[in-house]
PDB file of C-alpha atoms in Angstrom:
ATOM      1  CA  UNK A 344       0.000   0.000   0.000  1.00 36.00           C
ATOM      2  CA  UNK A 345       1.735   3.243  -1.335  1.00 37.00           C
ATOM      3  CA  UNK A 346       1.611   6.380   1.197  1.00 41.00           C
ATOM      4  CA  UNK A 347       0.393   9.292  -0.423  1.00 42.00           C
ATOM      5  CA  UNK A 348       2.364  12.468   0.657  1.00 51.00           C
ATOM      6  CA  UNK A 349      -0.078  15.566   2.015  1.00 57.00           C
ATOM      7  CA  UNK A 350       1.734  18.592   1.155  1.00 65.00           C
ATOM      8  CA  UNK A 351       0.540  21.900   3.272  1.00 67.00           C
ATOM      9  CA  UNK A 352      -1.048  24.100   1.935  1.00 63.00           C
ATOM     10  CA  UNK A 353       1.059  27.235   3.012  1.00 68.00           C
ATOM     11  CA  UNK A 354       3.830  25.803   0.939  1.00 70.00           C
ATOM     12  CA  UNK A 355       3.555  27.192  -2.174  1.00 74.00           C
ATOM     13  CA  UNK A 356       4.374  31.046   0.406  1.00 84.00           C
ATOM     14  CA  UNK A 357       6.671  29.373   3.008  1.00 88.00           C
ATOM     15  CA  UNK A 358       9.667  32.051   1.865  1.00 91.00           C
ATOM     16  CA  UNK A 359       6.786  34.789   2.850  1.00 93.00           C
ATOM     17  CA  UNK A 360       5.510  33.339   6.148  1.00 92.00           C
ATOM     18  CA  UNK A 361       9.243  32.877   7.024  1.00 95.00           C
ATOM     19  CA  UNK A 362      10.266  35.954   6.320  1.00 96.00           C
ATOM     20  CA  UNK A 363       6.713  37.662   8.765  1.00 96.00           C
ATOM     21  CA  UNK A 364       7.818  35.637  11.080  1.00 97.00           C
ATOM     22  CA  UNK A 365      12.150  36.554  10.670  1.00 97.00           C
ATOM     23  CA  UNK A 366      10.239  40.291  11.168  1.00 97.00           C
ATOM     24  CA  UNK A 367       8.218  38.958  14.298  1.00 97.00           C
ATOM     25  CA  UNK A 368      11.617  37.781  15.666  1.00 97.00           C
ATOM     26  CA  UNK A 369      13.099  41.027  15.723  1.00 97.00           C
ATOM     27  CA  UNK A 370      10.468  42.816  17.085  1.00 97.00           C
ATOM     28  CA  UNK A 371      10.652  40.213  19.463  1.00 97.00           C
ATOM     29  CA  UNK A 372      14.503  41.001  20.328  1.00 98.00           C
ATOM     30  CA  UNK A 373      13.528  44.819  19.711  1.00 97.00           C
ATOM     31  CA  UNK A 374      11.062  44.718  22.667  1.00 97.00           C
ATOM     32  CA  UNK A 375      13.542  42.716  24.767  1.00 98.00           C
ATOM     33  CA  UNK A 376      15.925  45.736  24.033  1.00 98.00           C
ATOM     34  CA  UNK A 377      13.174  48.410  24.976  1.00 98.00           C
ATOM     35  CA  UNK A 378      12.512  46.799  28.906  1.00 97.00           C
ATOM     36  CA  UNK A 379      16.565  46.081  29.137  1.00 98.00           C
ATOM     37  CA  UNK A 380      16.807  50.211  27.994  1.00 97.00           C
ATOM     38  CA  UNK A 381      14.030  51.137  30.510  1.00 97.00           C
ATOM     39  CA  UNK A 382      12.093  52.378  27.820  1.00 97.00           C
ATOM     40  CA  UNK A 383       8.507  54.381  28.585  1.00 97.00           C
ATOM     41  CA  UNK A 384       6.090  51.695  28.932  1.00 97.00           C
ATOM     42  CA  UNK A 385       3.152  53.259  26.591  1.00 98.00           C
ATOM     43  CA  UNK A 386       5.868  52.460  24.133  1.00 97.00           C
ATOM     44  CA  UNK A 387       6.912  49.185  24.390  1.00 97.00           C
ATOM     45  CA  UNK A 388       2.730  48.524  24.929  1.00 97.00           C
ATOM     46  CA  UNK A 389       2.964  50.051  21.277  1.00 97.00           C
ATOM     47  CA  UNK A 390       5.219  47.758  20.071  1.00 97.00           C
ATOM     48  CA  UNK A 391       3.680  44.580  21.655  1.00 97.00           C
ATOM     49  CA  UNK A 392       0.248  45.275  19.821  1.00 97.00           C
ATOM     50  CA  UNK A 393       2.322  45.592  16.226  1.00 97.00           C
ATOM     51  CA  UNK A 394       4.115  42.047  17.197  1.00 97.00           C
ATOM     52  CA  UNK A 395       0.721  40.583  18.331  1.00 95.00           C
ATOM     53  CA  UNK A 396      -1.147  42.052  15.158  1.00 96.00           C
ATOM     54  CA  UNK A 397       1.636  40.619  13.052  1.00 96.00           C
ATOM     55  CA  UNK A 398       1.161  36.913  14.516  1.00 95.00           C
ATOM     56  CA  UNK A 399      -2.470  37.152  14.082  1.00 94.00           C
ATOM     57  CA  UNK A 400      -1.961  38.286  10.418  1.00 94.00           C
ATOM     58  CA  UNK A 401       0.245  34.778  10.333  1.00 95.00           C
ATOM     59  CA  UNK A 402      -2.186  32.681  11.705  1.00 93.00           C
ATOM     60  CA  UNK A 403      -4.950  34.123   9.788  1.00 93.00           C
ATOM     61  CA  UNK A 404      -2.724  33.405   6.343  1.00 93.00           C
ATOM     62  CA  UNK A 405      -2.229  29.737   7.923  1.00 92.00           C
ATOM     63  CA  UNK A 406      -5.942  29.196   8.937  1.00 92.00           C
ATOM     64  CA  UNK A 407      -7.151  30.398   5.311  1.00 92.00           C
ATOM     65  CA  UNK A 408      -4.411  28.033   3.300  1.00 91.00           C
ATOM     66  CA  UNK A 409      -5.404  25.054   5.861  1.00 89.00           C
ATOM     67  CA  UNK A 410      -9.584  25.968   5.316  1.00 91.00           C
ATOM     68  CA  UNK A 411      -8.293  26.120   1.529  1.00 90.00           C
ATOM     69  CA  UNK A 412      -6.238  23.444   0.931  1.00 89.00           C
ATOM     70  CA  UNK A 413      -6.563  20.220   3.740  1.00 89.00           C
ATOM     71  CA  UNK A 414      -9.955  20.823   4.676  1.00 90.00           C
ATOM     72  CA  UNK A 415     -11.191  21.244   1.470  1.00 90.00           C
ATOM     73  CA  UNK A 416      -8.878  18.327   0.417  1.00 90.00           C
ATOM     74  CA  UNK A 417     -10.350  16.331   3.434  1.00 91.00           C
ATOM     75  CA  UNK A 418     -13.741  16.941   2.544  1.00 90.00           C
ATOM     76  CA  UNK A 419     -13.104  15.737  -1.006  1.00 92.00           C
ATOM     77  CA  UNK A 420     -11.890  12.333   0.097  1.00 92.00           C
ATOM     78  CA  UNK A 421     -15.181  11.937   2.108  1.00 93.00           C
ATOM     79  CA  UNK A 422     -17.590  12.973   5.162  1.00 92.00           C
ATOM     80  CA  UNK A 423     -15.721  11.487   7.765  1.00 93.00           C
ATOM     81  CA  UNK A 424     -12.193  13.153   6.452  1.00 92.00           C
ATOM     82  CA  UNK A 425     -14.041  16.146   6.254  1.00 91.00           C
ATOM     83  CA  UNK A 426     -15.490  16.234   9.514  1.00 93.00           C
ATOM     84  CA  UNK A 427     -12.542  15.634  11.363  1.00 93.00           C
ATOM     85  CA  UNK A 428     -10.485  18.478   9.450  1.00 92.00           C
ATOM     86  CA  UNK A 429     -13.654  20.688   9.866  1.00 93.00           C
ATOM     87  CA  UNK A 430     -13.585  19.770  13.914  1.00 94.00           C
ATOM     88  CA  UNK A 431      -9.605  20.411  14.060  1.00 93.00           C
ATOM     89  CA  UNK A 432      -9.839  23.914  12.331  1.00 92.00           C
ATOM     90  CA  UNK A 433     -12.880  25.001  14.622  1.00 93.00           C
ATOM     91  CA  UNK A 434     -10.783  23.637  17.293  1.00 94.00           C
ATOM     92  CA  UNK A 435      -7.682  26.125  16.214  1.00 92.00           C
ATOM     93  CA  UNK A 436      -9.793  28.961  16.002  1.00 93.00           C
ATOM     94  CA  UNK A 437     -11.237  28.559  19.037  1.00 94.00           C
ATOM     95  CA  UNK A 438      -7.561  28.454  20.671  1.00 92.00           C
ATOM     96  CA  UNK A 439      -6.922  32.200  18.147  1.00 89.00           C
ATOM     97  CA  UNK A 440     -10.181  33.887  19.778  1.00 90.00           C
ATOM     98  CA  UNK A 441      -8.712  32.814  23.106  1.00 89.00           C
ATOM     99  CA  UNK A 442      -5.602  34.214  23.032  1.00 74.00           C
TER     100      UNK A 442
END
């Protein structure tokens, strides 16, 4: 029995969401740098809303691609397939609204 291989569907912009999240690294360090300077807070509260708008703007791309690709994929290959990728994405945005 051959193994089919699922490919995501983000790959086809992997370079992009690397580089968002290269960017989202550094504001990372950048906000590190901002507490170590003893930088005003109203600023560095500034800063933390760009970093947490930018990782919602990543898993928003990742949630559309998955709704677009492996549930739609899923649902294809039958009801039960579907379900369960319909079940795991509600599941993930649950966890988004949460955060």
């Amino acid at each position: 029995m051959s193994m089919v291989e699922h490919q995501h569907g983000y790959l086809h912009r992997k370079d992009d969401y690397l580089a968002r999240l290269r960017r989202i690294e550094g504001q990372a360090r950048g906000l590190q740098r901002m507490v170590e300077e003893e930088q005003y807070c109203i600023d560095i509260l500034t800063q933390v809303s760009a970093m947490t708008k930018a990782l919602q703007a990543v898993s928003l791309g990742l949630l559309d691609e998955h709704m677009h690709h492996c549930v739609a994929d899923a649902a294809r290959a039958g009801e039960a397939e579907g379900r369960a990728k319909i079940d795991e994405a509600v599941a993930a945005i649950t966890r988004l609204v949460k955060s």
